[in-house]
Every structure is written in structure tokens, then in C-alpha cells.
Amino acid sequence: QKEVEQDPGPLSVPEGAIVSLNCTYSNSAFQYFMWYRQYSRKGPELLMYTYSSGNKEDGRFTAQVDKSSKYISLFIRDSQPSDSATYLCAMSRTQGKSTFGDGTTLTVKP
Amino acid sequence: EAQVTQNPRYLITVTGKKLTVTCSQNMNHEYMSWYRQDPGLGLRQIYYSMNVEVTDKGDVPEGYKVSRKEKRNFPLILESPSPNQTSLYFCASSLGRQGVGGYTFGSGTRLTVV
């Protein structure tokens, strides 16, 4: 079983929809949680970074971490066609390497 | 502009012909890493480096070598490439150890070994 499991998708939504992207994990030692966005033929780019439990908001994006359930989410409000990409969750321990989910491909249709 | 630069972007080579993929970062990061990305397998770490002359194996190091002679450069070397090394490769650097706080990734190198 993988340490990090990500909803496989693909996900297709109409423009303006609220999108929820989710990952679960098994290692309770993970403390740092990241979301990356990867456009086609590009490298992943860091979108959100959170430490431990709680919510973090940045514009239309909200990252949520629930350590008790070992569950993290990324919410996108008012989704735009430019949000169409693959989203990767990643997490790490204080002294450990980053472990990535396999990614969820999102398409936002105009 | 803060960035990680990889070259080449695309490469087709034959089995057994040594090749090097270059990686350079301009953010003065101590930590650098190489990943390969394959469908259904996600991003897997090949090698990482915590500073000049300090490198260590990741999850899939077989068939690869790296060196870190300067802080900004971290080349990936395939001494005798094989078809199972056909993949999309990413170099990344981070301020924090092992990507804590987030990596900056290069644009990728798509390698095909025939």
C-alpha cells in the first residue's frame, strides 16, 4: 500500500464550480503538506504549503489538513479554464523526503 | 527570476550510449534532487544532494549517477542507458531539506532510450 493515496480522477467540471482534490496518507509522522500544480509539458510548481493541521487560504485556493483523519484537501473556488492541470499532493516528515501522490488531472470547461 | 534550468528538454538516444542531463539553479539552495515521473508510478526520487560533495540515493538509484561539485549544478549521468530508463526527468531544488517548504522544479527532460 502506498504511503500517500490521491483521488485518481480525471475530474471535469464547468467553469465557476468549486473543486475538491483529496489525498489520504498512512504515515502519522508527516508534518509538512504541499500541493503542486503541473501543466502539460511543464514541471510541478508549488501552489500551497502548510505545516501540521489547519486551513490555509490563498486567493481562490484553500488547503486543509486533518491530521487526525490523515486526510488533506485542496479546494478551488470559482474554477477557471486556466486551472486545468494535474494536481499533486506531497508530504514529508521533519527529516524525511517528500512523498508525492500520483496526481489528479483536472479539466475546467468554459 | 528564480529558476531551475534543465537541459536538454528532449533527448532520444540508443541503448548503452552515455549521456548527461544538466541541472542548474540560481537560488543558492543547498538541497537538490532528481526525480523521474512515470504514468501510474508518480514522482520517484533518484538521487539527492544536501550540499556540495554530499549526495545520497533516493528510491530508484540503479543505473544513475550524480555529482555535486558546485552548489548551483547537479548533473544526472546515465552511463549505459537502457529502455527502462525512458521517462520524464525533473531536477528540483529547495531551501529546506528534502523539499520541506516546497521544491522548485525544472521544466523536465523527456528521455527516450531505444
PDB file of C-alpha atoms in Angstrom:
ATOM      1  CA  GLN A   1       0.000   0.000   0.000  1.00  0.00           C
ATOM      2  CA  LYS A   2       1.294   3.439  -0.888  1.00  0.00           C
ATOM      3  CA  GLU A   3       2.066   5.928   1.864  1.00  0.00           C
ATOM      4  CA  VAL A   4       0.128   8.614   0.008  1.00  0.00           C
ATOM      5  CA  GLU A   5      -3.050   7.920  -1.946  1.00  0.00           C
ATOM      6  CA  GLN A   6      -4.599  10.546  -4.161  1.00  0.00           C
ATOM      7  CA  ASP A   7      -8.029  10.518  -5.770  1.00  0.00           C
ATOM      8  CA  PRO A   8      -7.125   9.337  -9.267  1.00  0.00           C
ATOM      9  CA  GLY A   9      -9.535  11.385 -11.367  1.00  0.00           C
ATOM     10  CA  PRO A  10      -9.689  12.601 -14.012  1.00  0.00           C
ATOM     11  CA  LEU A  11     -12.018  15.334 -12.897  1.00  0.00           C
ATOM     12  CA  SER A  12     -14.033  17.503 -15.276  1.00  0.00           C
ATOM     13  CA  VAL A  13     -16.043  20.479 -14.022  1.00  0.00           C
ATOM     14  CA  PRO A  14     -17.769  23.516 -15.555  1.00  0.00           C
ATOM     15  CA  GLU A  15     -16.202  26.928 -15.174  1.00  0.00           C
ATOM     16  CA  GLY A  16     -17.116  28.534 -11.858  1.00  0.00           C
ATOM     17  CA  ALA A  17     -17.504  25.239  -9.979  1.00  0.00           C
ATOM     18  CA  ILE A  18     -15.920  24.523  -6.612  1.00  0.00           C
ATOM     19  CA  VAL A  19     -13.322  21.787  -6.932  1.00  0.00           C
ATOM     20  CA  SER A  20     -12.193  19.467  -4.160  1.00  0.00           C
ATOM     21  CA  LEU A  21      -8.966  17.495  -4.549  1.00  0.00           C
ATOM     22  CA  ASN A  22      -8.066  14.960  -1.872  1.00  0.00           C
ATOM     23  CA  CYS A  23      -5.257  12.818  -0.527  1.00  0.00           C
ATOM     24  CA  THR A  24      -5.021  10.344   2.308  1.00  0.00           C
ATOM     25  CA  TYR A  25      -1.850   9.127   3.946  1.00  0.00           C
ATOM     26  CA  SER A  26      -0.745   6.426   6.339  1.00  0.00           C
ATOM     27  CA  ASN A  27       2.384   7.868   7.986  1.00  0.00           C
ATOM     28  CA  SER A  28       1.379   9.830  11.080  1.00  0.00           C
ATOM     29  CA  ALA A  29       4.882  11.390  11.191  1.00  0.00           C
ATOM     30  CA  PHE A  30       4.139  13.628   8.190  1.00  0.00           C
ATOM     31  CA  GLN A  31       4.229  17.245   9.313  1.00  0.00           C
ATOM     32  CA  TYR A  32       4.579  19.250   6.105  1.00  0.00           C
ATOM     33  CA  PHE A  33       1.944  19.198   3.394  1.00  0.00           C
ATOM     34  CA  MET A  34       2.265  20.639  -0.084  1.00  0.00           C
ATOM     35  CA  TRP A  35       0.132  20.944  -3.198  1.00  0.00           C
ATOM     36  CA  TYR A  36       1.737  21.291  -6.591  1.00  0.00           C
ATOM     37  CA  ARG A  37       0.166  22.171  -9.920  1.00  0.00           C
ATOM     38  CA  GLN A  38       1.613  20.676 -13.085  1.00  0.00           C
ATOM     39  CA  TYR A  39       0.653  21.945 -16.511  1.00  0.00           C
ATOM     40  CA  SER A  40       1.176  19.731 -19.526  1.00  0.00           C
ATOM     41  CA  ARG A  41       4.858  19.570 -20.564  1.00  0.00           C
ATOM     42  CA  LYS A  42       5.925  21.567 -17.501  1.00  0.00           C
ATOM     43  CA  GLY A  43       7.450  20.812 -14.146  1.00  0.00           C
ATOM     44  CA  PRO A  44       5.337  20.857 -10.977  1.00  0.00           C
ATOM     45  CA  GLU A  45       5.037  24.273  -9.331  1.00  0.00           C
ATOM     46  CA  LEU A  46       4.353  24.780  -5.642  1.00  0.00           C
ATOM     47  CA  LEU A  47       0.826  26.019  -5.059  1.00  0.00           C
ATOM     48  CA  MET A  48       0.264  25.703  -1.312  1.00  0.00           C
ATOM     49  CA  TYR A  49       2.334  24.731   1.690  1.00  0.00           C
ATOM     50  CA  THR A  50       1.014  24.043   5.175  1.00  0.00           C
ATOM     51  CA  TYR A  51       2.541  22.822   8.381  1.00  0.00           C
ATOM     52  CA  SER A  52       0.573  20.463  10.636  1.00  0.00           C
ATOM     53  CA  SER A  53      -3.229  20.674  10.872  1.00  0.00           C
ATOM     54  CA  GLY A  54      -5.490  23.520   9.872  1.00  0.00           C
ATOM     55  CA  ASN A  55      -6.514  25.595   6.880  1.00  0.00           C
ATOM     56  CA  LYS A  56      -4.585  27.962   4.682  1.00  0.00           C
ATOM     57  CA  GLU A  57      -6.138  30.237   2.103  1.00  0.00           C
ATOM     58  CA  ASP A  58      -4.522  31.943  -0.871  1.00  0.00           C
ATOM     59  CA  GLY A  59      -6.902  33.675  -3.225  1.00  0.00           C
ATOM     60  CA  ARG A  60      -9.228  31.086  -4.724  1.00  0.00           C
ATOM     61  CA  PHE A  61      -7.276  28.213  -3.203  1.00  0.00           C
ATOM     62  CA  THR A  62      -7.717  26.704   0.260  1.00  0.00           C
ATOM     63  CA  ALA A  63      -5.597  23.893   1.648  1.00  0.00           C
ATOM     64  CA  GLN A  64      -6.986  21.868   4.513  1.00  0.00           C
ATOM     65  CA  VAL A  65      -5.131  19.365   6.687  1.00  0.00           C
ATOM     66  CA  ASP A  66      -6.819  16.980   9.097  1.00  0.00           C
ATOM     67  CA  LYS A  67      -4.065  15.019  10.824  1.00  0.00           C
ATOM     68  CA  SER A  68      -6.470  13.068  12.993  1.00  0.00           C
ATOM     69  CA  SER A  69      -8.033  11.583   9.862  1.00  0.00           C
ATOM     70  CA  LYS A  70      -4.789  11.606   7.856  1.00  0.00           C
ATOM     71  CA  TYR A  71      -6.573  13.500   5.116  1.00  0.00           C
ATOM     72  CA  ILE A  72      -5.687  16.626   3.159  1.00  0.00           C
ATOM     73  CA  SER A  73      -7.697  18.587   0.651  1.00  0.00           C
ATOM     74  CA  LEU A  74      -7.253  21.412  -1.814  1.00  0.00           C
ATOM     75  CA  PHE A  75     -10.328  23.473  -2.657  1.00  0.00           C
ATOM     76  CA  ILE A  76     -10.502  25.694  -5.711  1.00  0.00           C
ATOM     77  CA  ARG A  77     -13.301  28.265  -5.762  1.00  0.00           C
ATOM     78  CA  ASP A  78     -14.671  29.828  -8.925  1.00  0.00           C
ATOM     79  CA  SER A  79     -12.618  27.449 -11.045  1.00  0.00           C
ATOM     80  CA  GLN A  80     -11.247  28.785 -14.337  1.00  0.00           C
ATOM     81  CA  PRO A  81     -10.125  27.031 -17.535  1.00  0.00           C
ATOM     82  CA  SER A  82      -6.586  28.130 -16.619  1.00  0.00           C
ATOM     83  CA  ASP A  83      -6.850  25.850 -13.560  1.00  0.00           C
ATOM     84  CA  SER A  84      -6.873  22.831 -15.895  1.00  0.00           C
ATOM     85  CA  ALA A  85      -3.780  20.876 -14.860  1.00  0.00           C
ATOM     86  CA  THR A  86      -2.629  17.900 -12.848  1.00  0.00           C
ATOM     87  CA  TYR A  87      -2.543  18.497  -9.104  1.00  0.00           C
ATOM     88  CA  LEU A  88      -0.057  16.626  -6.931  1.00  0.00           C
ATOM     89  CA  CYS A  89      -0.158  16.386  -3.177  1.00  0.00           C
ATOM     90  CA  ALA A  90       3.113  15.892  -1.313  1.00  0.00           C
ATOM     91  CA  MET A  91       4.059  15.486   2.304  1.00  0.00           C
ATOM     92  CA  SER A  92       7.151  14.984   4.400  1.00  0.00           C
ATOM     93  CA  ARG A  93       8.458  14.362   7.880  1.00  0.00           C
ATOM     94  CA  THR A  94      10.789  16.855   9.534  1.00  0.00           C
ATOM     95  CA  GLN A  95      13.890  14.947   8.440  1.00  0.00           C
ATOM     96  CA  GLY A  96      12.416  12.860   5.698  1.00  0.00           C
ATOM     97  CA  LYS A  97      11.976  13.065   1.960  1.00  0.00           C
ATOM     98  CA  SER A  98       8.881  14.368   0.222  1.00  0.00           C
ATOM     99  CA  THR A  99       6.421  11.667  -0.777  1.00  0.00           C
ATOM    100  CA  PHE A 100       4.165  12.535  -3.699  1.00  0.00           C
ATOM    101  CA  GLY A 101       0.715  11.381  -4.669  1.00  0.00           C
ATOM    102  CA  ASP A 102       0.196  10.192  -8.235  1.00  0.00           C
ATOM    103  CA  GLY A 103      -1.780  13.289  -9.195  1.00  0.00           C
ATOM    104  CA  THR A 104      -5.342  14.197 -10.160  1.00  0.00           C
ATOM    105  CA  THR A 105      -5.948  15.657 -13.598  1.00  0.00           C
ATOM    106  CA  LEU A 106      -8.498  18.459 -13.597  1.00  0.00           C
ATOM    107  CA  THR A 107     -10.242  19.917 -16.635  1.00  0.00           C
ATOM    108  CA  VAL A 108     -12.328  23.060 -16.240  1.00  0.00           C
ATOM    109  CA  LYS A 109     -14.651  23.517 -19.198  1.00  0.00           C
ATOM    110  CA  PRO A 110     -15.660  27.025 -20.322  1.00  0.00           C
TER     111      PRO A 110
ATOM    112  CA  GLU B   1      13.909  35.123 -11.953  1.00  0.00           C
ATOM    113  CA  ALA B   2      14.315  32.215  -9.543  1.00  0.00           C
ATOM    114  CA  GLN B   3      14.524  29.046 -11.565  1.00  0.00           C
ATOM    115  CA  VAL B   4      15.873  25.581 -12.122  1.00  0.00           C
ATOM    116  CA  THR B   5      17.192  25.042 -15.639  1.00  0.00           C
ATOM    117  CA  GLN B   6      17.472  21.582 -17.163  1.00  0.00           C
ATOM    118  CA  ASN B   7      18.949  20.642 -20.489  1.00  0.00           C
ATOM    119  CA  PRO B   8      18.134  19.137 -22.870  1.00  0.00           C
ATOM    120  CA  ARG B   9      14.314  19.241 -22.871  1.00  0.00           C
ATOM    121  CA  TYR B  10      14.035  16.260 -25.191  1.00  0.00           C
ATOM    122  CA  LEU B  11      16.550  13.509 -25.860  1.00  0.00           C
ATOM    123  CA  ILE B  12      16.428  10.323 -27.896  1.00  0.00           C
ATOM    124  CA  THR B  13      19.401   8.023 -27.518  1.00  0.00           C
ATOM    125  CA  VAL B  14      20.430   4.434 -28.107  1.00  0.00           C
ATOM    126  CA  THR B  15      20.996   1.757 -25.507  1.00  0.00           C
ATOM    127  CA  GLY B  16      24.414   1.961 -23.927  1.00  0.00           C
ATOM    128  CA  LYS B  17      25.382   5.458 -25.066  1.00  0.00           C
ATOM    129  CA  LYS B  18      26.405   7.528 -22.066  1.00  0.00           C
ATOM    130  CA  LEU B  19      24.506  10.743 -21.534  1.00  0.00           C
ATOM    131  CA  THR B  20      24.331  13.628 -19.084  1.00  0.00           C
ATOM    132  CA  VAL B  21      21.335  15.776 -18.223  1.00  0.00           C
ATOM    133  CA  THR B  22      22.402  19.094 -16.771  1.00  0.00           C
ATOM    134  CA  CYS B  23      20.646  20.973 -13.982  1.00  0.00           C
ATOM    135  CA  SER B  24      21.396  24.409 -12.624  1.00  0.00           C
ATOM    136  CA  GLN B  25      19.626  26.573 -10.018  1.00  0.00           C
ATOM    137  CA  ASN B  26      20.084  30.269  -9.257  1.00  0.00           C
ATOM    138  CA  MET B  27      18.529  30.395  -5.772  1.00  0.00           C
ATOM    139  CA  ASN B  28      21.576  29.373  -3.753  1.00  0.00           C
ATOM    140  CA  HIS B  29      19.678  26.331  -2.470  1.00  0.00           C
ATOM    141  CA  GLU B  30      21.723  23.720  -0.674  1.00  0.00           C
ATOM    142  CA  TYR B  31      19.307  20.908  -1.380  1.00  0.00           C
ATOM    143  CA  MET B  32      18.825  19.450  -4.865  1.00  0.00           C
ATOM    144  CA  SER B  33      17.122  16.320  -6.116  1.00  0.00           C
ATOM    145  CA  TRP B  34      16.391  14.311  -9.242  1.00  0.00           C
ATOM    146  CA  TYR B  35      13.034  12.660  -9.894  1.00  0.00           C
ATOM    147  CA  ARG B  36      11.583  10.553 -12.640  1.00  0.00           C
ATOM    148  CA  GLN B  37       7.892  10.651 -13.450  1.00  0.00           C
ATOM    149  CA  ASP B  38       6.143   7.659 -14.986  1.00  0.00           C
ATOM    150  CA  PRO B  39       2.416   7.046 -15.583  1.00  0.00           C
ATOM    151  CA  GLY B  40       0.869   5.210 -12.651  1.00  0.00           C
ATOM    152  CA  LEU B  41       4.065   5.468 -10.602  1.00  0.00           C
ATOM    153  CA  GLY B  42       4.128   9.188  -9.895  1.00  0.00           C
ATOM    154  CA  LEU B  43       7.297  11.054  -8.977  1.00  0.00           C
ATOM    155  CA  ARG B  44      10.085   8.854  -7.684  1.00  0.00           C
ATOM    156  CA  GLN B  45      13.304  10.210  -6.273  1.00  0.00           C
ATOM    157  CA  ILE B  46      16.504   9.031  -7.957  1.00  0.00           C
ATOM    158  CA  TYR B  47      19.251  10.873  -6.051  1.00  0.00           C
ATOM    159  CA  TYR B  48      19.512  13.884  -3.843  1.00  0.00           C
ATOM    160  CA  SER B  49      22.222  16.198  -2.584  1.00  0.00           C
ATOM    161  CA  MET B  50      22.293  18.151   0.651  1.00  0.00           C
ATOM    162  CA  ASN B  51      25.280  20.269  -0.316  1.00  0.00           C
ATOM    163  CA  VAL B  52      28.469  20.332  -2.359  1.00  0.00           C
ATOM    164  CA  GLU B  53      30.076  16.880  -2.451  1.00  0.00           C
ATOM    165  CA  VAL B  54      27.211  15.377  -0.405  1.00  0.00           C
ATOM    166  CA  THR B  55      24.914  13.066  -2.352  1.00  0.00           C
ATOM    167  CA  ASP B  56      22.767  10.066  -1.481  1.00  0.00           C
ATOM    168  CA  LYS B  57      20.483   7.537  -3.117  1.00  0.00           C
ATOM    169  CA  GLY B  58      16.770   8.016  -3.406  1.00  0.00           C
ATOM    170  CA  ASP B  59      14.202   5.336  -4.117  1.00  0.00           C
ATOM    171  CA  VAL B  60      15.298   4.325  -7.630  1.00  0.00           C
ATOM    172  CA  PRO B  61      19.062   4.991  -7.996  1.00  0.00           C
ATOM    173  CA  GLU B  62      20.029   1.957 -10.101  1.00  0.00           C
ATOM    174  CA  GLY B  63      21.591   2.909 -13.422  1.00  0.00           C
ATOM    175  CA  TYR B  64      22.144   6.561 -12.491  1.00  0.00           C
ATOM    176  CA  LYS B  65      24.992   8.652 -11.143  1.00  0.00           C
ATOM    177  CA  VAL B  66      25.149  12.221  -9.922  1.00  0.00           C
ATOM    178  CA  SER B  67      27.774  14.702  -8.838  1.00  0.00           C
ATOM    179  CA  ARG B  68      27.673  17.974  -6.947  1.00  0.00           C
ATOM    180  CA  LYS B  69      30.926  19.852  -7.459  1.00  0.00           C
ATOM    181  CA  GLU B  70      29.333  23.295  -7.329  1.00  0.00           C
ATOM    182  CA  LYS B  71      26.347  24.437  -5.334  1.00  0.00           C
ATOM    183  CA  ARG B  72      24.333  25.510  -8.360  1.00  0.00           C
ATOM    184  CA  ASN B  73      24.849  22.429 -10.558  1.00  0.00           C
ATOM    185  CA  PHE B  74      23.622  18.875 -10.113  1.00  0.00           C
ATOM    186  CA  PRO B  75      24.011  16.798 -13.302  1.00  0.00           C
ATOM    187  CA  LEU B  76      22.382  13.398 -13.783  1.00  0.00           C
ATOM    188  CA  ILE B  77      24.519  10.828 -15.570  1.00  0.00           C
ATOM    189  CA  LEU B  78      23.327   7.667 -17.282  1.00  0.00           C
ATOM    190  CA  GLU B  79      26.470   5.680 -18.002  1.00  0.00           C
ATOM    191  CA  SER B  80      24.768   2.923 -20.010  1.00  0.00           C
ATOM    192  CA  PRO B  81      21.134   3.856 -20.651  1.00  0.00           C
ATOM    193  CA  SER B  82      18.550   1.117 -21.114  1.00  0.00           C
ATOM    194  CA  PRO B  83      14.987   1.271 -22.465  1.00  0.00           C
ATOM    195  CA  ASN B  84      13.520   1.038 -18.938  1.00  0.00           C
ATOM    196  CA  GLN B  85      15.076   4.431 -18.259  1.00  0.00           C
ATOM    197  CA  THR B  86      12.757   6.018 -20.815  1.00  0.00           C
ATOM    198  CA  SER B  87      10.939   8.556 -18.680  1.00  0.00           C
ATOM    199  CA  LEU B  88      10.294  12.194 -17.842  1.00  0.00           C
ATOM    200  CA  TYR B  89      13.017  13.534 -15.554  1.00  0.00           C
ATOM    201  CA  PHE B  90      12.826  16.513 -13.229  1.00  0.00           C
ATOM    202  CA  CYS B  91      15.526  18.294 -11.321  1.00  0.00           C
ATOM    203  CA  ALA B  92      14.389  20.218  -8.241  1.00  0.00           C
ATOM    204  CA  SER B  93      15.907  22.393  -5.563  1.00  0.00           C
ATOM    205  CA  SER B  94      14.633  23.523  -2.184  1.00  0.00           C
ATOM    206  CA  LEU B  95      15.621  25.783   0.661  1.00  0.00           C
ATOM    207  CA  GLY B  96      14.504  23.211   3.186  1.00  0.00           C
ATOM    208  CA  ARG B  97      15.813  19.694   3.477  1.00  0.00           C
ATOM    209  CA  GLN B  98      14.134  17.135   1.234  1.00  0.00           C
ATOM    210  CA  GLY B  99      11.642  19.602  -0.201  1.00  0.00           C
ATOM    211  CA  VAL B 100      10.239  20.812   3.113  1.00  0.00           C
ATOM    212  CA  GLY B 101       8.570  24.100   2.297  1.00  0.00           C
ATOM    213  CA  GLY B 102       8.350  23.109  -1.325  1.00  0.00           C
ATOM    214  CA  TYR B 103      10.555  22.374  -4.283  1.00  0.00           C
ATOM    215  CA  THR B 104      11.258  24.496  -7.320  1.00  0.00           C
ATOM    216  CA  PHE B 105      11.225  22.127 -10.276  1.00  0.00           C
ATOM    217  CA  GLY B 106      12.829  22.407 -13.674  1.00  0.00           C
ATOM    218  CA  SER B 107      10.755  22.073 -16.838  1.00  0.00           C
ATOM    219  CA  GLY B 108      11.700  18.455 -17.348  1.00  0.00           C
ATOM    220  CA  THR B 109      13.724  16.303 -19.719  1.00  0.00           C
ATOM    221  CA  ARG B 110      11.852  13.731 -21.751  1.00  0.00           C
ATOM    222  CA  LEU B 111      14.269  10.888 -22.404  1.00  0.00           C
ATOM    223  CA  THR B 112      13.667   8.052 -24.841  1.00  0.00           C
ATOM    224  CA  VAL B 113      16.120   5.156 -24.961  1.00  0.00           C
ATOM    225  CA  VAL B 114      15.773   2.889 -27.993  1.00  0.00           C
TER     226      VAL B 114
END
